[in-house]
Amino acid sequence: MYRAVKIRIYPTDEQESYLAQCFGNTRWLWNYMLNATTSAYKETAKGLSKAAMDKLLPGLKKEYEWLGLAYSQVLQRVTFNLSSAFVNFFEGRAKFPKFKSKHGKQSIQYPQNVKLMPQDSVIKFPGNLGVMRTVFHKNIPDAKFTTVTISRNTDGRYYASILFNQEDRPAVAIREAIGVDLGLKNFAITSEGSKYNLPKKQLAKLERNRKRKQKKLAQKTDKTSNKRRKAKLLVAKVSSKIARVREDFLHKLSRKIAYENQVICVEDLAVKNLVKNPNLAKAISDQAWGIFLTMLKYKAERFGHTYQEIGRFFPSSQLCNETLLPIPILQKGYDSLGVRLVDCPHCLHRHDRDINAAINIKNEGLRVLALGTSASALGGDVRPKPSGRKKSMKAEAIPVEWGSPHPICTQMGVG
């Protein structure tokens, strides 16, 4: 499994100048090749392959001498990445490649000839870049690395991302299974009764700071002035701090859950549809559910554990986890986000709404895992069949498996 270690690097003024030249060269080459490929496809219905793009490089270096200032393999990596981007697009895994801008994050890749020297706290790059000071804040895996990506964020920080290909090391789980319910009041609620929240006070303080700096930036009307450039950098620094605080929380929580549990059950959330709600769009976006589920999945795979999703239409928050019967106050039409504790008229117990949903998610995930199917116990859906990058408008009926091993459902005649 591929794993990346991201460390901060500290280039000198000369190295920063050289990196700026390399960023510009690779950005120009990407845009040139993307335009050439698109034009060729319009004329001949065939794009340019990686080999065809590599053949254009020598002529471009002669025509534009400044293009040769960048390391040759860095330029070759541009054609490789662009070719991979088109493959991902035609196979439906990504959107059409876009032109790169000089504004925003910049990056280049070194595929080989990079030497890591943790004992000296430096990295040696080939070509004119040379030795660069860094801080190895974590142990480097004892495995061969494939590529090293140098990136510059909008806040002016430089990072090196080292990609390793190493074997996964299974971890012994503490629990057999856990259900995780994601919410707005509490970020994550587990079936064990634990509740986790984002560092809201710290994030709120940073948000207020960013708002003040954005107002000052808006007052700088001359887009070419140094004052506006400095004000823009201050906004970028605060935004970067907010992203790092949120990312730190997501990494720590996802690792904890993935490491301690053999089976992790979650809901298949459609975040893009949820943010269409104008009243909750900002709150949902700030939670970063999609990123958290992605982290949870790959970390569970790294530890040799099982990541199990259940259908998004399974009514986990409306059913009693003991009887699997609907709780009237939580049914559609009576549901209210203000109701946190509910009394079930069937089992006569009081349930915490979120913990009850997490337990239902765990039970449904284990049931789906045991049956080897993605059908939900109490519902299903009819959805378009994915067909590459083009979405078919003709709906295909997906067989729905009704029934549940729960005895109450059998008595009710469900299944």
Short mmCIF file of C-alpha atoms in Angstrom, two decimals:
data_model
loop_
_atom_site.label_atom_id
_atom_site.label_comp_id
_atom_site.label_asym_id
_atom_site.label_seq_id
_atom_site.Cartn_x
_atom_site.Cartn_y
_atom_site.Cartn_z
CA MET A 1 0.00 0.00 0.00
CA TYR A 2 1.21 3.47 -0.86
CA ARG A 3 1.86 5.84 2.03
CA ALA A 4 3.07 9.44 1.96
CA VAL A 5 5.09 11.24 4.63
CA LYS A 6 4.80 15.02 4.44
CA ILE A 7 7.56 17.10 6.00
CA ARG A 8 8.32 20.79 5.96
CA ILE A 9 11.39 22.02 4.09
CA TYR A 10 13.26 25.31 4.38
CA PRO A 11 14.80 26.46 1.08
CA THR A 12 17.29 29.29 0.90
CA ASP A 13 16.57 32.47 -1.08
CA GLU A 14 18.43 31.04 -4.09
CA GLN A 15 16.51 27.78 -3.85
CA GLU A 16 13.21 29.64 -3.58
CA SER A 17 14.06 31.55 -6.74
CA TYR A 18 14.94 28.31 -8.54
CA LEU A 19 11.75 26.60 -7.31
CA ALA A 20 9.68 29.54 -8.56
CA GLN A 21 11.29 29.04 -11.99
CA CYS A 22 10.53 25.30 -11.88
CA PHE A 23 6.94 25.88 -10.79
CA GLY A 24 6.46 28.24 -13.71
CA ASN A 25 8.09 25.87 -16.21
CA THR A 26 6.04 22.85 -15.21
CA ARG A 27 2.85 24.92 -15.07
CA TRP A 28 3.49 26.28 -18.58
CA LEU A 29 4.31 22.81 -19.91
CA TRP A 30 1.13 21.34 -18.39
CA ASN A 31 -1.02 24.05 -19.99
CA TYR A 32 0.76 23.70 -23.34
CA MET A 33 0.37 19.92 -23.45
CA LEU A 34 -3.25 20.10 -22.29
CA ASN A 35 -4.05 22.58 -25.05
CA ALA A 36 -2.18 20.46 -27.64
CA THR A 37 -3.98 17.30 -26.57
CA THR A 38 -7.39 18.97 -26.63
CA SER A 39 -6.75 20.47 -30.07
CA ALA A 40 -5.52 17.14 -31.45
CA TYR A 41 -8.61 15.38 -30.10
CA LYS A 42 -10.92 17.94 -31.76
CA GLU A 43 -9.17 17.53 -35.11
CA THR A 44 -8.45 13.79 -35.22
CA ALA A 45 -10.65 12.35 -32.42
CA LYS A 46 -7.43 11.10 -30.81
CA GLY A 47 -5.44 12.76 -28.07
CA LEU A 48 -1.69 12.76 -27.50
CA SER A 49 -0.21 9.82 -25.63
CA LYS A 50 2.59 10.20 -23.10
CA ALA A 51 5.13 9.04 -25.69
CA ALA A 52 3.85 11.63 -28.17
CA MET A 53 4.09 14.40 -25.58
CA ASP A 54 7.62 13.33 -24.60
CA LYS A 55 8.69 13.62 -28.26
CA LEU A 56 7.65 17.28 -28.23
CA LEU A 57 9.90 18.11 -25.26
CA PRO A 58 13.28 18.40 -27.10
CA GLY A 59 11.82 20.80 -29.66
CA LEU A 60 10.18 22.90 -26.97
CA LYS A 61 13.46 23.16 -25.05
CA LYS A 62 15.20 24.47 -28.16
CA GLU A 63 12.43 26.95 -28.88
CA TYR A 64 12.08 28.08 -25.27
CA GLU A 65 15.55 27.94 -23.70
CA TRP A 66 14.23 28.86 -20.24
CA LEU A 67 12.26 25.60 -20.20
CA GLY A 68 15.54 23.67 -19.84
CA LEU A 69 16.33 25.33 -16.52
CA ALA A 70 14.08 22.80 -14.77
CA TYR A 71 15.36 19.27 -14.11
CA SER A 72 14.58 17.02 -17.10
CA GLN A 73 12.77 14.34 -15.10
CA VAL A 74 10.57 17.00 -13.48
CA LEU A 75 9.34 17.97 -16.96
CA GLN A 76 8.84 14.32 -17.93
CA ARG A 77 6.73 13.86 -14.81
CA VAL A 78 4.36 16.54 -16.10
CA THR A 79 3.53 14.50 -19.19
CA PHE A 80 3.10 11.38 -17.05
CA ASN A 81 0.67 13.14 -14.69
CA LEU A 82 -1.30 14.66 -17.56
CA SER A 83 -1.58 11.28 -19.29
CA SER A 84 -2.77 9.72 -16.02
CA ALA A 85 -5.30 12.53 -15.58
CA PHE A 86 -6.83 11.77 -18.99
CA VAL A 87 -6.95 8.04 -18.20
CA ASN A 88 -8.76 8.76 -14.92
CA PHE A 89 -11.17 11.07 -16.76
CA PHE A 90 -12.12 8.57 -19.45
CA GLU A 91 -12.54 5.81 -16.85
CA GLY A 92 -14.87 7.99 -14.79
CA ARG A 93 -12.64 8.46 -11.73
CA ALA A 94 -11.99 12.18 -12.14
CA LYS A 95 -13.10 15.30 -13.95
CA PHE A 96 -11.55 16.71 -17.12
CA PRO A 97 -8.04 18.12 -16.47
CA LYS A 98 -7.94 21.88 -15.91
CA PHE A 99 -5.38 24.51 -16.82
CA LYS A 100 -3.06 25.44 -13.96
CA SER A 101 -2.85 28.95 -12.54
CA LYS A 102 0.07 30.80 -10.99
CA HIS A 103 -2.24 31.67 -8.10
CA GLY A 104 -2.72 29.01 -5.46
CA LYS A 105 -0.72 25.92 -4.56
CA GLN A 106 2.31 25.06 -6.74
CA SER A 107 4.14 21.73 -6.97
CA ILE A 108 6.77 19.73 -8.84
CA GLN A 109 7.74 16.05 -8.65
CA TYR A 110 11.09 14.28 -8.56
CA PRO A 111 10.66 10.61 -9.55
CA GLN A 112 14.18 9.48 -8.53
CA ASN A 113 17.74 10.47 -7.57
CA VAL A 114 16.58 12.06 -4.30
CA LYS A 115 18.55 11.20 -1.15
CA LEU A 116 17.10 11.43 2.33
CA MET A 117 19.58 12.23 5.11
CA PRO A 118 17.68 12.15 8.44
CA GLN A 119 20.92 12.18 10.44
CA ASP A 120 21.84 15.56 8.92
CA SER A 121 18.24 16.88 8.67
CA VAL A 122 18.60 17.54 4.96
CA ILE A 123 17.31 16.23 1.63
CA LYS A 124 19.55 16.17 -1.41
CA PHE A 125 17.77 16.86 -4.71
CA PRO A 126 19.28 16.31 -8.16
CA GLY A 127 20.12 19.14 -10.54
CA ASN A 128 20.53 22.74 -9.50
CA LEU A 129 18.35 22.49 -6.39
CA GLY A 130 20.97 20.72 -4.27
CA VAL A 131 20.79 20.14 -0.51
CA MET A 132 17.79 21.55 1.35
CA ARG A 133 17.30 21.82 5.10
CA THR A 134 14.32 20.04 6.61
CA VAL A 135 12.94 18.60 9.85
CA PHE A 136 12.12 14.88 10.01
CA HIS A 137 9.37 15.03 12.64
CA LYS A 138 8.59 11.32 12.29
CA ASN A 139 10.49 8.14 11.52
CA ILE A 140 10.91 7.46 7.82
CA PRO A 141 9.57 3.99 6.85
CA ASP A 142 12.18 1.39 6.00
CA ALA A 143 10.99 1.06 2.41
CA LYS A 144 11.94 2.37 -1.00
CA PHE A 145 10.23 5.63 -1.91
CA THR A 146 8.92 6.24 -5.41
CA THR A 147 8.46 10.00 -5.80
CA VAL A 148 9.12 13.20 -3.86
CA THR A 149 6.73 16.12 -4.41
CA ILE A 150 7.80 19.65 -3.48
CA SER A 151 4.87 21.98 -2.92
CA ARG A 152 4.44 25.62 -1.99
CA ASN A 153 1.22 26.60 -0.23
CA THR A 154 -0.45 29.98 -0.57
CA ASP A 155 0.84 30.91 2.89
CA GLY A 156 4.46 30.65 1.67
CA ARG A 157 5.34 27.35 3.38
CA TYR A 158 7.24 24.66 1.50
CA TYR A 159 6.67 20.93 1.99
CA ALA A 160 8.12 17.69 0.64
CA SER A 161 5.75 14.74 0.32
CA ILE A 162 7.63 11.41 0.12
CA LEU A 163 5.64 8.52 -1.35
CA PHE A 164 6.49 5.01 -0.11
CA ASN A 165 5.27 1.62 -1.22
CA GLN A 166 5.31 -0.60 1.83
CA GLU A 167 3.49 -3.65 3.11
CA ASP A 168 0.64 -3.16 5.56
CA ARG A 169 1.17 -4.24 9.15
CA PRO A 170 -2.05 -5.66 10.67
CA ALA A 171 -2.92 -4.43 14.14
CA VAL A 172 -4.75 -6.34 16.86
CA ALA A 173 -8.07 -4.60 17.49
CA ILE A 174 -9.48 -3.92 20.95
CA ARG A 175 -13.11 -4.28 19.87
CA GLU A 176 -14.80 -6.51 17.34
CA ALA A 177 -17.01 -3.83 15.78
CA ILE A 178 -18.13 -0.24 16.17
CA GLY A 179 -20.74 1.98 14.55
CA VAL A 180 -19.99 5.65 13.82
CA ASP A 181 -22.73 8.23 13.31
CA LEU A 182 -21.69 11.66 12.02
CA GLY A 183 -23.60 14.74 13.10
CA LEU A 184 -23.56 18.51 13.47
CA LYS A 185 -23.91 19.01 17.22
CA ASN A 186 -21.31 16.29 17.84
CA PHE A 187 -18.91 15.50 15.04
CA ALA A 188 -18.85 11.72 15.62
CA ILE A 189 -20.87 9.47 17.92
CA THR A 190 -19.91 5.83 18.38
CA SER A 191 -22.03 2.84 19.34
CA GLU A 192 -19.92 2.59 22.52
CA GLY A 193 -21.38 5.89 23.71
CA SER A 194 -18.37 8.13 22.99
CA LYS A 195 -18.88 11.56 21.45
CA TYR A 196 -16.17 13.57 19.69
CA ASN A 197 -16.25 17.25 18.78
CA LEU A 198 -14.11 19.46 16.59
CA PRO A 199 -12.06 22.10 18.47
CA LYS A 200 -14.86 24.60 17.89
CA LYS A 201 -13.52 27.35 20.16
CA GLN A 202 -10.15 27.39 18.45
CA LEU A 203 -11.70 27.25 14.99
CA ALA A 204 -14.20 30.00 15.85
CA LYS A 205 -11.38 32.25 17.06
CA LEU A 206 -9.43 31.64 13.84
CA GLU A 207 -12.55 32.26 11.75
CA ARG A 208 -13.04 35.65 13.40
CA ASN A 209 -9.39 36.48 12.76
CA ARG A 210 -9.74 35.51 9.10
CA LYS A 211 -12.88 37.60 8.77
CA ARG A 212 -11.03 40.69 10.05
CA LYS A 213 -8.15 40.12 7.66
CA GLN A 214 -10.50 39.55 4.74
CA LYS A 215 -12.16 42.90 5.43
CA LYS A 216 -8.76 44.59 5.35
CA LEU A 217 -7.92 42.78 2.11
CA ALA A 218 -11.18 43.99 0.54
CA GLN A 219 -10.16 47.59 1.31
CA LYS A 220 -7.01 47.22 -0.80
CA THR A 221 -8.47 48.01 -4.23
CA ASP A 222 -5.17 48.25 -6.13
CA LYS A 223 -4.48 44.64 -7.09
CA THR A 224 -0.87 45.38 -8.03
CA SER A 225 0.15 47.04 -4.74
CA ASN A 226 2.43 45.45 -2.16
CA LYS A 227 -0.07 46.24 0.60
CA ARG A 228 -2.69 44.09 -1.09
CA ARG A 229 -0.14 41.29 -1.61
CA LYS A 230 0.79 41.37 2.08
CA ALA A 231 -2.86 41.44 3.16
CA LYS A 232 -3.60 38.48 0.88
CA LEU A 233 -0.71 36.54 2.43
CA LEU A 234 -2.08 37.18 5.93
CA VAL A 235 -5.48 35.76 4.89
CA ALA A 236 -3.76 32.72 3.39
CA LYS A 237 -1.81 32.10 6.61
CA VAL A 238 -4.96 32.11 8.76
CA SER A 239 -6.79 29.88 6.27
CA SER A 240 -3.86 27.46 6.33
CA LYS A 241 -3.94 27.41 10.14
CA ILE A 242 -7.67 26.58 10.11
CA ALA A 243 -7.09 23.74 7.64
CA ARG A 244 -4.22 22.32 9.72
CA VAL A 245 -6.22 22.40 12.97
CA ARG A 246 -9.14 20.58 11.35
CA GLU A 247 -6.88 18.09 9.57
CA ASP A 248 -5.01 17.30 12.79
CA PHE A 249 -8.28 16.45 14.55
CA LEU A 250 -9.51 14.29 11.66
CA HIS A 251 -6.23 12.36 11.45
CA LYS A 252 -6.09 11.62 15.16
CA LEU A 253 -9.73 10.55 15.47
CA SER A 254 -9.72 8.41 12.32
CA ARG A 255 -6.54 6.63 13.40
CA LYS A 256 -7.94 5.96 16.87
CA ILE A 257 -11.15 4.42 15.51
CA ALA A 258 -9.44 2.47 12.72
CA TYR A 259 -6.74 1.11 15.05
CA GLU A 260 -8.99 -0.02 17.90
CA ASN A 261 -11.82 -1.75 15.98
CA GLN A 262 -11.85 -4.80 13.71
CA VAL A 263 -14.99 -3.71 11.83
CA ILE A 264 -15.91 -0.02 11.36
CA CYS A 265 -19.49 0.59 10.22
CA VAL A 266 -20.51 3.97 8.81
CA GLU A 267 -23.23 5.48 6.62
CA ASP A 268 -22.69 6.12 2.92
CA LEU A 269 -23.30 9.87 3.06
CA ALA A 270 -24.02 11.96 -0.04
CA VAL A 271 -22.24 15.11 1.17
CA LYS A 272 -22.67 16.91 -2.16
CA ASN A 273 -26.43 16.59 -1.83
CA LEU A 274 -26.44 17.59 1.84
CA VAL A 275 -24.64 20.89 1.24
CA LYS A 276 -27.42 21.96 -1.14
CA ASN A 277 -29.40 22.92 1.95
CA PRO A 278 -28.76 26.68 2.20
CA ASN A 279 -29.36 26.73 5.95
CA LEU A 280 -26.87 23.97 6.80
CA ALA A 281 -24.38 24.17 3.92
CA LYS A 282 -21.71 26.09 5.89
CA ALA A 283 -22.07 23.88 8.99
CA ILE A 284 -21.88 20.66 6.95
CA SER A 285 -18.88 21.86 4.93
CA ASP A 286 -16.99 22.78 8.10
CA GLN A 287 -17.48 19.25 9.47
CA ALA A 288 -15.48 17.69 6.58
CA TRP A 289 -17.33 14.37 6.72
CA GLY A 290 -16.09 13.24 3.31
CA ILE A 291 -12.42 13.72 4.21
CA PHE A 292 -12.94 11.94 7.52
CA LEU A 293 -14.54 8.89 5.88
CA THR A 294 -11.71 8.75 3.33
CA MET A 295 -9.13 8.80 6.14
CA LEU A 296 -11.07 6.18 8.08
CA LYS A 297 -11.20 3.86 5.08
CA TYR A 298 -7.54 3.88 4.09
CA LYS A 299 -6.34 3.66 7.69
CA ALA A 300 -8.62 0.68 8.36
CA GLU A 301 -7.14 -1.03 5.29
CA ARG A 302 -3.63 -0.22 6.51
CA PHE A 303 -4.29 -1.95 9.85
CA GLY A 304 -5.97 -4.93 8.19
CA HIS A 305 -9.42 -4.02 9.51
CA THR A 306 -12.76 -3.92 7.73
CA TYR A 307 -14.43 -0.69 6.64
CA GLN A 308 -18.15 -1.32 6.03
CA GLU A 309 -20.64 1.19 4.64
CA ILE A 310 -24.42 0.85 4.84
CA GLY A 311 -27.00 2.37 2.52
CA ARG A 312 -27.70 6.07 2.97
CA PHE A 313 -31.46 5.38 2.99
CA PHE A 314 -31.34 3.04 5.98
CA PRO A 315 -33.41 4.81 8.71
CA SER A 316 -30.80 4.46 11.44
CA SER A 317 -32.04 7.48 13.41
CA GLN A 318 -35.71 6.45 13.34
CA LEU A 319 -35.54 2.90 14.67
CA CYS A 320 -35.20 1.58 18.19
CA ASN A 321 -31.95 -0.36 18.39
CA GLU A 322 -33.53 -2.99 20.66
CA THR A 323 -36.76 -3.76 18.80
CA LEU A 324 -36.00 -2.34 15.32
CA LEU A 325 -39.44 -0.74 15.41
CA PRO A 326 -39.95 2.90 14.38
CA ILE A 327 -40.02 5.51 17.13
CA PRO A 328 -43.04 7.71 16.30
CA ILE A 329 -41.49 11.05 17.32
CA LEU A 330 -38.50 10.44 15.04
CA GLN A 331 -40.45 9.29 11.99
CA LYS A 332 -40.65 11.42 8.88
CA GLY A 333 -43.02 14.30 9.44
CA TYR A 334 -42.37 14.41 13.19
CA ASP A 335 -38.58 14.55 13.14
CA SER A 336 -36.92 17.47 14.87
CA LEU A 337 -33.22 18.18 15.28
CA GLY A 338 -33.98 19.57 18.73
CA VAL A 339 -35.06 16.16 20.02
CA ARG A 340 -31.95 14.49 21.49
CA LEU A 341 -33.47 12.07 24.05
CA VAL A 342 -36.46 9.95 23.05
CA ASP A 343 -38.68 7.46 24.87
CA CYS A 344 -39.40 4.31 22.89
CA PRO A 345 -43.02 3.13 23.36
CA HIS A 346 -42.03 -0.44 22.41
CA CYS A 347 -39.11 -1.22 24.76
CA LEU A 348 -40.06 1.52 27.27
CA HIS A 349 -36.45 2.74 27.43
CA ARG A 350 -35.07 6.24 26.95
CA HIS A 351 -32.52 6.44 24.13
CA ASP A 352 -29.93 9.02 23.22
CA ARG A 353 -30.84 9.81 19.63
CA ASP A 354 -27.28 9.79 18.30
CA ILE A 355 -26.02 6.75 20.21
CA ASN A 356 -29.15 4.87 19.17
CA ALA A 357 -28.38 5.69 15.51
CA ALA A 358 -24.75 4.57 15.91
CA ILE A 359 -25.87 1.22 17.37
CA ASN A 360 -28.29 0.73 14.46
CA ILE A 361 -25.46 1.52 12.02
CA LYS A 362 -23.23 -1.08 13.68
CA ASN A 363 -25.93 -3.77 13.66
CA GLU A 364 -26.86 -3.08 10.05
CA GLY A 365 -23.21 -3.02 8.99
CA LEU A 366 -22.54 -6.39 10.61
CA ARG A 367 -25.67 -7.81 8.99
CA VAL A 368 -24.66 -6.56 5.54
CA LEU A 369 -21.12 -7.86 6.08
CA ALA A 370 -22.40 -11.30 7.12
CA LEU A 371 -24.74 -11.59 4.13
CA GLY A 372 -22.20 -10.21 1.67
CA THR A 373 -24.63 -7.75 0.12
CA SER A 374 -25.15 -4.00 0.10
CA ALA A 375 -28.94 -4.23 0.45
CA SER A 376 -30.40 -2.58 3.52
CA ALA A 377 -32.70 -4.42 5.88
CA LEU A 378 -35.58 -1.95 5.74
CA GLY A 379 -35.27 -0.33 2.39
CA GLY A 380 -33.45 0.07 -0.90
CA ASP A 381 -33.34 2.36 -3.83
CA VAL A 382 -33.53 2.59 -7.58
CA ARG A 383 -30.52 4.45 -8.89
CA PRO A 384 -28.72 4.96 -12.19
CA LYS A 385 -26.09 2.40 -13.05
CA PRO A 386 -22.63 4.01 -13.23
CA SER A 387 -21.26 3.88 -16.75
CA GLY A 388 -17.92 5.60 -16.96
CA ARG A 389 -17.91 9.38 -17.00
CA LYS A 390 -21.37 9.70 -18.60
CA LYS A 391 -24.30 9.24 -16.27
CA SER A 392 -27.18 7.39 -17.78
CA MET A 393 -30.60 8.94 -17.26
CA LYS A 394 -32.26 5.54 -17.54
CA ALA A 395 -32.77 4.07 -14.09
CA GLU A 396 -31.89 0.46 -13.49
CA ALA A 397 -33.85 -1.48 -10.89
CA ILE A 398 -31.57 -2.81 -8.16
CA PRO A 399 -32.97 -5.90 -6.42
CA VAL A 400 -33.91 -5.10 -2.85
CA GLU A 401 -33.37 -7.64 -0.12
CA TRP A 402 -36.17 -7.41 2.41
CA GLY A 403 -35.86 -9.02 5.74
CA SER A 404 -33.71 -8.99 8.82
CA PRO A 405 -32.46 -11.64 11.24
CA HIS A 406 -34.09 -9.70 14.08
CA PRO A 407 -36.98 -11.74 15.62
CA ILE A 408 -39.30 -8.74 15.90
CA CYS A 409 -39.18 -8.18 12.14
CA THR A 410 -40.05 -11.84 11.57
CA GLN A 411 -43.08 -11.50 13.83
CA MET A 412 -44.23 -8.43 11.91
CA GLY A 413 -44.08 -10.34 8.66
CA VAL A 414 -41.24 -8.30 7.16
CA GLY A 415 -39.30 -10.62 4.83
#
